[in-house]
PDB file of C-alpha atoms in Angstrom:
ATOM      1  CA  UNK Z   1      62.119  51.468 175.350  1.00 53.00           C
ATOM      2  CA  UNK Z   2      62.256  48.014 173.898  1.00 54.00           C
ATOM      3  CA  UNK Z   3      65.814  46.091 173.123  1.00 54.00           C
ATOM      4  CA  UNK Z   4      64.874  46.673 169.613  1.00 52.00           C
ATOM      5  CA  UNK Z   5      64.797  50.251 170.009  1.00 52.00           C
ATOM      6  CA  UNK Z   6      67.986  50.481 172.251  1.00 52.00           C
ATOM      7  CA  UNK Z   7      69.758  48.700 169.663  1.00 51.00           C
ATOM      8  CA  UNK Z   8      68.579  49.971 166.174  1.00 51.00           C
ATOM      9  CA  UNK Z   9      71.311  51.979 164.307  1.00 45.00           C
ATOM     10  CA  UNK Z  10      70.981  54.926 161.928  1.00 49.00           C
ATOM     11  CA  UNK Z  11      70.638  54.679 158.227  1.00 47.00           C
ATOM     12  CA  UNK Z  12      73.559  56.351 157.015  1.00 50.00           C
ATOM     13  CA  UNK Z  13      76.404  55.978 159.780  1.00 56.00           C
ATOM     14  CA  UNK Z  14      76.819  52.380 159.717  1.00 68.00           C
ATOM     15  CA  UNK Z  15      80.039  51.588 157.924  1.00 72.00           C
ATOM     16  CA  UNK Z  16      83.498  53.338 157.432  1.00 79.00           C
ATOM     17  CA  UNK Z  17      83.474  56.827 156.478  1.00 92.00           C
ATOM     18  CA  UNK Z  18      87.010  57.377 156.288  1.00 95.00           C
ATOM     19  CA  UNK Z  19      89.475  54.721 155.211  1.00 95.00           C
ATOM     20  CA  UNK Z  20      93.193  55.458 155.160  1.00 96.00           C
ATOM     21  CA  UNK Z  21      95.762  53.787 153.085  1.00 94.00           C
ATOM     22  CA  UNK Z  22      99.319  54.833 153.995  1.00 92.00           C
ATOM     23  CA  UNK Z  23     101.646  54.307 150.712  1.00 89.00           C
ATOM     24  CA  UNK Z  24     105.232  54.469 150.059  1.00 85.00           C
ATOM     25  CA  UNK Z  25     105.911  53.656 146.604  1.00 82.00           C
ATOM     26  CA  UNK Z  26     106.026  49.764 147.517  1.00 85.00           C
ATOM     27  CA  UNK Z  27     104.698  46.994 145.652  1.00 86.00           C
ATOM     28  CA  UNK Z  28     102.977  45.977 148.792  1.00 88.00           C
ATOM     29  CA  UNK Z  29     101.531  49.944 149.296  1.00 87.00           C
ATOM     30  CA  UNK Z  30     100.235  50.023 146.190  1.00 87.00           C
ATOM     31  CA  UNK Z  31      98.612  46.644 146.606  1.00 90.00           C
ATOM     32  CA  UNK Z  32      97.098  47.790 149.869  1.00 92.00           C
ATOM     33  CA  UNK Z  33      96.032  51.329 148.063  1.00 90.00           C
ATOM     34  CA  UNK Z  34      94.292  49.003 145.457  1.00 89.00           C
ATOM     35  CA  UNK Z  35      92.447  46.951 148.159  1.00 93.00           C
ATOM     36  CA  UNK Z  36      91.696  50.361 149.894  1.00 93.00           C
ATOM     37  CA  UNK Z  37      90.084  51.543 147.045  1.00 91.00           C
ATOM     38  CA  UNK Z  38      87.944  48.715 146.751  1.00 91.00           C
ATOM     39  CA  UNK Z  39      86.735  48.977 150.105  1.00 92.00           C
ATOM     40  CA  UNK Z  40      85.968  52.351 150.122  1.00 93.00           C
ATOM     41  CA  UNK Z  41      84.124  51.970 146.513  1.00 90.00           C
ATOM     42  CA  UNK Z  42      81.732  49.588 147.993  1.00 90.00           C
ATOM     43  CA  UNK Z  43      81.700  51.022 151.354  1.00 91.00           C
ATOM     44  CA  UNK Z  44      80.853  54.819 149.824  1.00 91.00           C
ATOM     45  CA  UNK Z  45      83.582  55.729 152.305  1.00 93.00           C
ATOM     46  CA  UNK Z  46      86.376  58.859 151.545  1.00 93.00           C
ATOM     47  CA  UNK Z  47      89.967  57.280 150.683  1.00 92.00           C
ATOM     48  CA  UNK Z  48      92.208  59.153 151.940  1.00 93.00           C
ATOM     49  CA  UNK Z  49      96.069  58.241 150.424  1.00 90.00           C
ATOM     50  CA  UNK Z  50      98.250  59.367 152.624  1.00 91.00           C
ATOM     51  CA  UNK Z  51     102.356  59.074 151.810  1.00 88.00           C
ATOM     52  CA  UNK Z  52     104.715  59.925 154.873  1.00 87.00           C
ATOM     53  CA  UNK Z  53     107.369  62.223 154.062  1.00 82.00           C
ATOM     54  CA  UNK Z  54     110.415  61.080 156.278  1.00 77.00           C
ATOM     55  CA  UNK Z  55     112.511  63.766 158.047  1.00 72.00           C
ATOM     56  CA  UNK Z  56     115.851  62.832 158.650  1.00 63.00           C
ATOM     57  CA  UNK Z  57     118.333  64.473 161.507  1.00 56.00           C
ATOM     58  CA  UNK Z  58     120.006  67.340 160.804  1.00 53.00           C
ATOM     59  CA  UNK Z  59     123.314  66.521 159.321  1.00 49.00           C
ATOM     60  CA  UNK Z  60     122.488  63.168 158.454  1.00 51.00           C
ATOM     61  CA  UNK Z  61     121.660  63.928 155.109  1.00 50.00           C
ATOM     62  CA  UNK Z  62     125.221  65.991 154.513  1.00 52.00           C
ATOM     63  CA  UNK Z  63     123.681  68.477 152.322  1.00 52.00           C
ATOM     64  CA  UNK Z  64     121.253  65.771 150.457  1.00 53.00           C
ATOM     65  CA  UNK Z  65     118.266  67.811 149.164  1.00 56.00           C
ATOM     66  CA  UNK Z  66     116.012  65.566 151.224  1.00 55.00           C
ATOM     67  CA  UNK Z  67     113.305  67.417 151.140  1.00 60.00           C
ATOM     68  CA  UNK Z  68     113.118  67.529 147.643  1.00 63.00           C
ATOM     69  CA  UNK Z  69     113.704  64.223 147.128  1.00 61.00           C
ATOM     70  CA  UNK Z  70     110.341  63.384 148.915  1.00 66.00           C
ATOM     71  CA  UNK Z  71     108.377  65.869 147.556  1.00 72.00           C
ATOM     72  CA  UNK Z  72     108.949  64.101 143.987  1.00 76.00           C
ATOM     73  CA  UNK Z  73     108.226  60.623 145.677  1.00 72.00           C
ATOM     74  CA  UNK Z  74     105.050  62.500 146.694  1.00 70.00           C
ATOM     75  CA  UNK Z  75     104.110  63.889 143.537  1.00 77.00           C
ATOM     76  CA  UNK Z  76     105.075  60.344 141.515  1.00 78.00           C
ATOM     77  CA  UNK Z  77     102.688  58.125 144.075  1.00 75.00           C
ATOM     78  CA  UNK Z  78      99.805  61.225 143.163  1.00 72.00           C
ATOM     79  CA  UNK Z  79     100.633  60.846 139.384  1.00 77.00           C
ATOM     80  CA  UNK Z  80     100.047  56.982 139.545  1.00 76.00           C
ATOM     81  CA  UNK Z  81      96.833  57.372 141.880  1.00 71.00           C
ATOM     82  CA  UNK Z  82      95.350  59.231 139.002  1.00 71.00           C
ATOM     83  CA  UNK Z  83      96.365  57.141 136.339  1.00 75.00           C
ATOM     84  CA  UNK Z  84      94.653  55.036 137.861  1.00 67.00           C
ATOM     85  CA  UNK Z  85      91.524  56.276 138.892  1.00 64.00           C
ATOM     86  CA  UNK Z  86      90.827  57.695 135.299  1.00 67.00           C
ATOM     87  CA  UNK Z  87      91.726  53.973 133.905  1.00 64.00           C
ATOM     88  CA  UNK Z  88      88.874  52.778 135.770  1.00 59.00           C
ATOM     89  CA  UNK Z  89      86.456  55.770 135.672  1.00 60.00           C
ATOM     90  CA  UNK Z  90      82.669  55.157 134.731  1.00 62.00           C
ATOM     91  CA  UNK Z  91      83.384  51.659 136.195  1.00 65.00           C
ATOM     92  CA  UNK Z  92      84.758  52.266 139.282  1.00 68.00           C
ATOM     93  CA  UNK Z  93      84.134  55.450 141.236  1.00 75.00           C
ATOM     94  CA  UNK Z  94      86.194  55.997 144.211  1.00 81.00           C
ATOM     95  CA  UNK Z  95      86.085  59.888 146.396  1.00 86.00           C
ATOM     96  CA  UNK Z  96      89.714  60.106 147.019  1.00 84.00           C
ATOM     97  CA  UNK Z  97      92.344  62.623 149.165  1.00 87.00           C
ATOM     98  CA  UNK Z  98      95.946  62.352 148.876  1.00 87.00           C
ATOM     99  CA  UNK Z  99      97.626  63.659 152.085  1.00 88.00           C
ATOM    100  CA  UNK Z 100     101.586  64.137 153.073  1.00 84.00           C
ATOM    101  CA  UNK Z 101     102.554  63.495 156.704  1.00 84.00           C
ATOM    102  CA  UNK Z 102     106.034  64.012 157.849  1.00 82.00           C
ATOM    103  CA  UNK Z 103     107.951  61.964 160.190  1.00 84.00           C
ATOM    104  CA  UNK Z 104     108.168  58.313 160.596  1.00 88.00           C
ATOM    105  CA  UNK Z 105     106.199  56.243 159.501  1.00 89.00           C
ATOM    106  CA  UNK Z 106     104.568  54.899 162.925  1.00 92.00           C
ATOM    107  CA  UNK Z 107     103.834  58.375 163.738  1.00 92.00           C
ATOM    108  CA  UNK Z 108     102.826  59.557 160.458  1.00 92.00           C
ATOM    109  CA  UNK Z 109      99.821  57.119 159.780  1.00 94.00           C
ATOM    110  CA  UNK Z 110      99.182  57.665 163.348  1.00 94.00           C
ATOM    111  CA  UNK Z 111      98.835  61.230 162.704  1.00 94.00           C
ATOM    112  CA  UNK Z 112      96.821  60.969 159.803  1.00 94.00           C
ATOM    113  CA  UNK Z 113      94.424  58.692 161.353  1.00 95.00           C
ATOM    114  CA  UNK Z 114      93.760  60.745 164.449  1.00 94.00           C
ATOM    115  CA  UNK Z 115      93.568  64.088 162.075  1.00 94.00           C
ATOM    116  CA  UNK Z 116      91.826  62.726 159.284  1.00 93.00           C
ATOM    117  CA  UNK Z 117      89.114  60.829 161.902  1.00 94.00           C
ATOM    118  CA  UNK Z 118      89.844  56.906 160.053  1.00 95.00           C
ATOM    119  CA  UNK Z 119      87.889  54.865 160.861  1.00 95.00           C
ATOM    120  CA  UNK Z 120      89.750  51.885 159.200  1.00 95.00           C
ATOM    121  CA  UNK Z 121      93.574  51.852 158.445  1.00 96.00           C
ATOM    122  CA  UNK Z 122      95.306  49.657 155.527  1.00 95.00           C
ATOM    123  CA  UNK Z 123      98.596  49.060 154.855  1.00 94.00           C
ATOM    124  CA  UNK Z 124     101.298  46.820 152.753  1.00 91.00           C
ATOM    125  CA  UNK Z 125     103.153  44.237 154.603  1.00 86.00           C
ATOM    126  CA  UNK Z 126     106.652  45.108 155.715  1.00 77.00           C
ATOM    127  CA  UNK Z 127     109.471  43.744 152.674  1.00 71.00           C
ATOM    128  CA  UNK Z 128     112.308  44.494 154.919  1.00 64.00           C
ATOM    129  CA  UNK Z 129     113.698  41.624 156.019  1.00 53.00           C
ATOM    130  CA  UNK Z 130     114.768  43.292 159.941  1.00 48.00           C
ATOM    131  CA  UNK Z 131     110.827  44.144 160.832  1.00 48.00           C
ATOM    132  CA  UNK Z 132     110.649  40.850 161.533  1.00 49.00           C
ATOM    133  CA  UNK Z 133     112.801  41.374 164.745  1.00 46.00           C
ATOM    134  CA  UNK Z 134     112.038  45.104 165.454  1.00 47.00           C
ATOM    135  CA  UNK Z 135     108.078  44.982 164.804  1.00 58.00           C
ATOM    136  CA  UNK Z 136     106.991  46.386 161.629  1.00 82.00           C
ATOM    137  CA  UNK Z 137     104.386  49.474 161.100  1.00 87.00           C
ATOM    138  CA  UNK Z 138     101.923  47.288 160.604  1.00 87.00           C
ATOM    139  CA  UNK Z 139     102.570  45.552 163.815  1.00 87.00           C
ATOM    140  CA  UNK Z 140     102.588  48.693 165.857  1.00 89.00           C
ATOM    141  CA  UNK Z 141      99.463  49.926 164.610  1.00 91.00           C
ATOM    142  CA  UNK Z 142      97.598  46.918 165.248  1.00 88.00           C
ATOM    143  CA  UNK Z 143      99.021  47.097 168.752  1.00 90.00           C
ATOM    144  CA  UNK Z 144      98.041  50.669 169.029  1.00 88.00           C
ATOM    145  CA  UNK Z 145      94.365  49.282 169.472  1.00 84.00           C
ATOM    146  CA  UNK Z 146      92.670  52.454 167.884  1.00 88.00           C
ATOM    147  CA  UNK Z 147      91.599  51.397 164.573  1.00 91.00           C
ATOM    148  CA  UNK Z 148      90.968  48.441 162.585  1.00 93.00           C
ATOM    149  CA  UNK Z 149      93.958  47.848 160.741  1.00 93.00           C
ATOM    150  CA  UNK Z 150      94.161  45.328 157.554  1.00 93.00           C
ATOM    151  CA  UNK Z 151      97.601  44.414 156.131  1.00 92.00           C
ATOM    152  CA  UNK Z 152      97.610  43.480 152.625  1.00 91.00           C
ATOM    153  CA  UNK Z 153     100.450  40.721 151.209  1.00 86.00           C
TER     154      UNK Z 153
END
């Protein structure tokens, strides 16, 4: 076998397949969920959306329908995904998969990447001011080492 040979790739599996976009609501998510999108249109890769529900301790919520609460978050950040896929339909055609993860959000996208097989994971920028001492989520995923991560402004 020639060098050539041994390092000749196959038509078809070059390239993301999956790319994640974990999304909150934020102005920076949606950013990131916009530059996602792009990739994935011209990469012919799967978006998958993914929103992580957060579970708080039991009590902490003193009687705060919680749950519920997230579940409409869920269902808004779905609403506006389609908005805006139909806005740009015919022009722009993007396969997309909204997904809800519970937990935090470290362990959420983490989740979702492993079960979802990513094989690229975007995200906004931290706007909380205290991630800049404690290490944001986009920090910790880079640092996981197990996917490229991007982190959009």
């Amino acid at each position: 076998m020639t060098e050539q040979q041994a390092h000749r790739f196959e038509r078809g599996t070059d390239g993301p397949k999956v790319i994640l976009v974990g999304v909150d609501g934020s102005d920076s998510s949606m950013r990131a969920a916009a530059y996602a999108g792009g990739l994935a249109r011209r990469q012919n890769a799967l978006l998958a959306v993914v929103y992580v529900q957060p579970v708080m301790p039991a009590g902490a919520a003193l009687g705060a329908p919680v749950a519920e609460v997230t579940d409409e978050i869920a269902q808004t950040l779905v609403a506006e995904i389609r908005e805006a896929t139909e806005r740009v339909k015919g022009i722009f055609d993007v396969r997309w998969e909204f997904h809800t993860f519970r937990g935090d959000p470290y362990g959420g996208l983490t989740k979702a990447a492993d079960d979802l097989k990513a094989d690229a994971v975007v995200v906004g920028a931290s706007e909380q001011a205290g991630h800049r001492i404690v290490g944001s989520v986009a920090v910790r995923l880079v640092k996981a080492g197990r996917w490229p991560v991007t982190v959009v402004p």
